[in-house]
Short mmCIF file of N, CA and C in Angstrom, two decimals:
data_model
loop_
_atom_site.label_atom_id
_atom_site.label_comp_id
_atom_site.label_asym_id
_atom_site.label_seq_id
_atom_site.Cartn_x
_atom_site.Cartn_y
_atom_site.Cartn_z
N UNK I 208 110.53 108.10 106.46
CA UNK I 208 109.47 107.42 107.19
C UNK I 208 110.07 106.67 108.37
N UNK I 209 109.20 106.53 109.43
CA UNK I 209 109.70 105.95 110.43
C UNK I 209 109.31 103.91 110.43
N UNK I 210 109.38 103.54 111.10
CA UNK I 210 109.33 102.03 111.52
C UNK I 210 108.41 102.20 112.85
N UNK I 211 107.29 101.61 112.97
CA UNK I 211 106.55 101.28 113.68
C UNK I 211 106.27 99.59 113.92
N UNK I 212 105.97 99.39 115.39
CA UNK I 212 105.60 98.14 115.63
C UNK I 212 103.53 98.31 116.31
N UNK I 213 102.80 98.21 116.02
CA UNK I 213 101.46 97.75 116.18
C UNK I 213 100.92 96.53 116.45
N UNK I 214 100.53 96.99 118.19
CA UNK I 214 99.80 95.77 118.81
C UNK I 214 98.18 95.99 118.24
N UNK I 215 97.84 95.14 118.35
CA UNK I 215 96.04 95.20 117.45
C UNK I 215 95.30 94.33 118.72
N UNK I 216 94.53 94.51 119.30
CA UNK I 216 93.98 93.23 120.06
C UNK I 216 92.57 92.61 119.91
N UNK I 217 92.66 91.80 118.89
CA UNK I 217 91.66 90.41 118.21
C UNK I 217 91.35 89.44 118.46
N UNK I 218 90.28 89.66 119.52
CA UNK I 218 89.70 88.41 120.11
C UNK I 218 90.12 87.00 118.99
N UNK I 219 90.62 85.98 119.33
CA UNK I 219 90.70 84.95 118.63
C UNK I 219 90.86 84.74 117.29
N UNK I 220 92.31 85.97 117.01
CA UNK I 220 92.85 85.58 115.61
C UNK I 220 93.82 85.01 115.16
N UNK I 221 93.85 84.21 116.49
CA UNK I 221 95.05 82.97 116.46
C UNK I 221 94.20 81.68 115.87
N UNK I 222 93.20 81.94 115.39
CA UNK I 222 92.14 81.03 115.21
C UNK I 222 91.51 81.40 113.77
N UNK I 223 92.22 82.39 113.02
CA UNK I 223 91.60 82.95 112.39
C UNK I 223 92.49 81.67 110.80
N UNK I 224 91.23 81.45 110.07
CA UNK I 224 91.48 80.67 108.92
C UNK I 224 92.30 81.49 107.59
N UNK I 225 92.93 80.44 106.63
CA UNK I 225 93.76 81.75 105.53
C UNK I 225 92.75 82.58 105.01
N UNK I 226 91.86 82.23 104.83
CA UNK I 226 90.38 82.96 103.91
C UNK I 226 90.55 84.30 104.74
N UNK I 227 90.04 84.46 105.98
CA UNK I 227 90.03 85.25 106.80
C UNK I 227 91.24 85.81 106.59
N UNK I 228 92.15 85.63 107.00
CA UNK I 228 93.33 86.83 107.09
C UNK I 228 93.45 86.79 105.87
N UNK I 229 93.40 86.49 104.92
CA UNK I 229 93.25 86.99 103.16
C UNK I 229 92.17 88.04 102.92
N UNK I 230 90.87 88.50 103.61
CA UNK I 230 89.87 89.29 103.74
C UNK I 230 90.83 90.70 104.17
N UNK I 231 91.05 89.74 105.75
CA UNK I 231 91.74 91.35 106.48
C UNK I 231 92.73 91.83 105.47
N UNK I 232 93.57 91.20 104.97
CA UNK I 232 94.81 92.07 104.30
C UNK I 232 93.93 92.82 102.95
N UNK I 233 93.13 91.99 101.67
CA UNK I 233 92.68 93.23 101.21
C UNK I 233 91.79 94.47 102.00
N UNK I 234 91.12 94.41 103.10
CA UNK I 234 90.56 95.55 103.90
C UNK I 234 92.03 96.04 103.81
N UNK I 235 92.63 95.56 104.92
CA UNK I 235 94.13 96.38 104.82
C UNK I 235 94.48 97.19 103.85
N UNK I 236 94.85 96.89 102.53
CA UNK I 236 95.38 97.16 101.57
C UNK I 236 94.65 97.96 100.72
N UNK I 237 93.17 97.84 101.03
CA UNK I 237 92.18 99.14 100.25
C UNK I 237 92.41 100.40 100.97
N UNK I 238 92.43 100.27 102.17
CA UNK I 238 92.74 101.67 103.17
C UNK I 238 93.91 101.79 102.59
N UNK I 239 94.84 101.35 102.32
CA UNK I 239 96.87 101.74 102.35
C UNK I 239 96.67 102.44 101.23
N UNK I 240 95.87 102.04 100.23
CA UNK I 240 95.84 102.72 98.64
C UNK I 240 95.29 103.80 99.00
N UNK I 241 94.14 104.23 99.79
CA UNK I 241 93.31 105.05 99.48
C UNK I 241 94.08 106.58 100.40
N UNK I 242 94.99 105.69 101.21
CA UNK I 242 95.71 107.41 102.44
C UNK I 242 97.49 107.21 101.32
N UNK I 243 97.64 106.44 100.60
CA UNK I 243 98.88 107.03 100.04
C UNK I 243 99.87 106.42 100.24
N UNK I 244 101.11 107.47 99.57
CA UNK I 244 102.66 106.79 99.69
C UNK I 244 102.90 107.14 100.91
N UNK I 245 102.16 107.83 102.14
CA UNK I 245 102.68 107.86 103.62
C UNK I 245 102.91 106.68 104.28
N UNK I 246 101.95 105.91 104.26
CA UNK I 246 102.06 104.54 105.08
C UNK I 246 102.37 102.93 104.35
N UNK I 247 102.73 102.37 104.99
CA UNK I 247 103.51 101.14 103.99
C UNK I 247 103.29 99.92 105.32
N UNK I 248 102.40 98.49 104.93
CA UNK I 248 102.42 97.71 105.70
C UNK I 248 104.04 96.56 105.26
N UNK I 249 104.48 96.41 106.36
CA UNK I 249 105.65 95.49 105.86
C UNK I 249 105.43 94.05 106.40
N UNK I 250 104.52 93.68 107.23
CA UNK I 250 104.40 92.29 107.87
C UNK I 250 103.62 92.42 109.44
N UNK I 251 102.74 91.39 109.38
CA UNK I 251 101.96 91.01 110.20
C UNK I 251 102.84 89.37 111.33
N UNK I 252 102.48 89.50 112.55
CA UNK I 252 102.63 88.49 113.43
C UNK I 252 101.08 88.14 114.21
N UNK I 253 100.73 86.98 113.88
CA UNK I 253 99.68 86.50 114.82
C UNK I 253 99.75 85.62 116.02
N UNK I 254 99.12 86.21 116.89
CA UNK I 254 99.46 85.40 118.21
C UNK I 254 98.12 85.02 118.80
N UNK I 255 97.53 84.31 119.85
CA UNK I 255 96.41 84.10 120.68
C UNK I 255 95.14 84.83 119.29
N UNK I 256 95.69 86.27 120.80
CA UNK I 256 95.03 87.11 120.75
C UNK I 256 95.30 88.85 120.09
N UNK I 257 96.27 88.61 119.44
CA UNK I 257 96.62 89.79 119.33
C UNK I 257 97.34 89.71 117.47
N UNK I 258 97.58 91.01 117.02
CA UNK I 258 98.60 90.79 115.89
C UNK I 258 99.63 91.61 116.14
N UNK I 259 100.90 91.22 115.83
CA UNK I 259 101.71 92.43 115.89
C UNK I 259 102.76 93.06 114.65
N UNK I 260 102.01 94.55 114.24
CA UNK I 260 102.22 94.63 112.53
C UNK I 260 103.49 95.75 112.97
N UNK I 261 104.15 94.94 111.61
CA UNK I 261 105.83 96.16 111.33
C UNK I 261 104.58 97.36 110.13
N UNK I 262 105.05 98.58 110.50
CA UNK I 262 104.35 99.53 109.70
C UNK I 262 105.74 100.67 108.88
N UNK I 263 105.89 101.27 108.52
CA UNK I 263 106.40 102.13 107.81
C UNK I 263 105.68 103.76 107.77
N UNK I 264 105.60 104.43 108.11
CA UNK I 264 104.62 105.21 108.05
C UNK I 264 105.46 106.90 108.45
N UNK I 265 104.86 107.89 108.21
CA UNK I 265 105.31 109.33 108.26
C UNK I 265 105.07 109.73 109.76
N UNK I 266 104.39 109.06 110.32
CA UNK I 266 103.69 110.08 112.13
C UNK I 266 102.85 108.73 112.69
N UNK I 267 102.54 109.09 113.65
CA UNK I 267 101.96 107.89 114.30
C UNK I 267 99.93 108.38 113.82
N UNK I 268 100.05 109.39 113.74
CA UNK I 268 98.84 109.97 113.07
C UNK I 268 98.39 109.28 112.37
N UNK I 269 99.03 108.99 111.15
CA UNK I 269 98.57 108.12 109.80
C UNK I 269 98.23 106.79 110.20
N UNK I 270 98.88 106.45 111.26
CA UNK I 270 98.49 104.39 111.94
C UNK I 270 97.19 104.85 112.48
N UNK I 271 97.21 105.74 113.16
CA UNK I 271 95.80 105.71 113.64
C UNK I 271 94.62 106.22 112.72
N UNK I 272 94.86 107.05 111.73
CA UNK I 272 93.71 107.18 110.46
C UNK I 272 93.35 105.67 109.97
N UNK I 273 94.15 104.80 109.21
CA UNK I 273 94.52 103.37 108.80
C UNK I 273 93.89 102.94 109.68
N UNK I 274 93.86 102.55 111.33
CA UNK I 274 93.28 101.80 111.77
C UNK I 274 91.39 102.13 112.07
N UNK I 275 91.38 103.43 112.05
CA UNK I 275 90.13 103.57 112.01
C UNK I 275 89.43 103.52 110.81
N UNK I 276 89.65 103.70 109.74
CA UNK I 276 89.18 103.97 108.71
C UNK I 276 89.26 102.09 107.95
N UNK I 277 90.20 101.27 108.66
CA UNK I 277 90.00 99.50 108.30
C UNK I 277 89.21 99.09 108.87
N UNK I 278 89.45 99.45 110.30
CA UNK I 278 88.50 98.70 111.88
C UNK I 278 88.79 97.70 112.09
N UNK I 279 90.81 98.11 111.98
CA UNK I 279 91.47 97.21 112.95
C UNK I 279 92.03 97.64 114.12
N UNK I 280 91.93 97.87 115.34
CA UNK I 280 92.27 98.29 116.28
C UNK I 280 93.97 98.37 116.39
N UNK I 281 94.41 99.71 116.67
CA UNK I 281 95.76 100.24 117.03
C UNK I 281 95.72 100.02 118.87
N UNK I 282 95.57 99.22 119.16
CA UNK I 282 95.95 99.41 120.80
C UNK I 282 96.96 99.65 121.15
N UNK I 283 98.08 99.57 120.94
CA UNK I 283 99.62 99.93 121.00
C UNK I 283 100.24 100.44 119.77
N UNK I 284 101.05 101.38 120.03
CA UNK I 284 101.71 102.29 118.42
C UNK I 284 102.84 102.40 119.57
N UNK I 285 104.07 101.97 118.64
CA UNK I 285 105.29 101.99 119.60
C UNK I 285 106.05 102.15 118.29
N UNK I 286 106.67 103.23 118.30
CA UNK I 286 107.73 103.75 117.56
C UNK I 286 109.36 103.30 117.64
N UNK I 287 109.88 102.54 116.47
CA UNK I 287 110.90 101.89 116.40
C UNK I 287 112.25 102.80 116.44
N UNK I 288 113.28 102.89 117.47
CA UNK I 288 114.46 103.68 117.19
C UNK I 288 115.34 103.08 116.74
N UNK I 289 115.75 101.82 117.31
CA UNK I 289 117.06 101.18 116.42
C UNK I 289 116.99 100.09 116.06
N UNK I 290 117.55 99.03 115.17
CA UNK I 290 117.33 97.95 114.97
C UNK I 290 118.35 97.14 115.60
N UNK I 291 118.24 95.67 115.60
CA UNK I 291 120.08 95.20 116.08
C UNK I 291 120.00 93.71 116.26
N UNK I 292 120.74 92.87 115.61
CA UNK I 292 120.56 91.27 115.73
C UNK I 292 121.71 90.67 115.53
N UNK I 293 122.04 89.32 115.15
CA UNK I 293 122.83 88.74 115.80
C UNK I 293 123.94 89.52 115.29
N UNK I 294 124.14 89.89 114.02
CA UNK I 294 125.54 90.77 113.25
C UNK I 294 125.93 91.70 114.04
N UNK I 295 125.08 92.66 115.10
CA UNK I 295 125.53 93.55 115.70
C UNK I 295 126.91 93.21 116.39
N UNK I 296 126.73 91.97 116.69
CA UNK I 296 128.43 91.87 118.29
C UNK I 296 129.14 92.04 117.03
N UNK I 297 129.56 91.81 115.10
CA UNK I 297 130.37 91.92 115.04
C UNK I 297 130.63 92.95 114.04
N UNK I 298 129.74 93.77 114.07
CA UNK I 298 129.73 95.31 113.51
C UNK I 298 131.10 95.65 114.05
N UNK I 299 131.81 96.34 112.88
CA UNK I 299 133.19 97.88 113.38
C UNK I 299 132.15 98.72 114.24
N UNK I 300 133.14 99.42 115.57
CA UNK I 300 132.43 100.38 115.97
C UNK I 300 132.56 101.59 115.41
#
């Protein structure tokens, strides 16, 4: 499976209460059960206006089934190639 990053853009869910994003994640999580071991949510970021979700998933296909089938908007699907943080400067090459 690959690593995906997903921009979502949500009018004012920087505003959004725990109740609320406790709603969205079971919506979330009824869709994840219902398409399978293809897709895997690993973490959500909320900002303003926007969320930005780490995904796990087989094709960029499956983010966009998931998002239509929740009716959370995929506005950005950006496919992750490498990872790299502070340990990298002292990785062996």
């Amino acid at each position: 499976m690959q690593k995906y990053i997903i921009e979502r853009e949500i009018p004012k869910v920087g505003t959004f209460e725990r109740e609320q994003l406790r709603d969205a994640s079971k919506a979330s999580n009824a869709v994840l059960a219902e398409l399978g071991p293809d897709i895997q949510w690993v973490e959500s970021f909320v900002a303003d206006d926007k969320t930005f979700c780490v995904y796990l998933a087989k094709d960029e296909a499956i983010i966009q089934r998931h998002a239509k089938m929740s009716g959370f908007p995929a506005t950005k699907v950006t496919e992750v190639k490498r990872l790299f943080d502070p340990t990298t400067a002292y990785a062996a090459a």
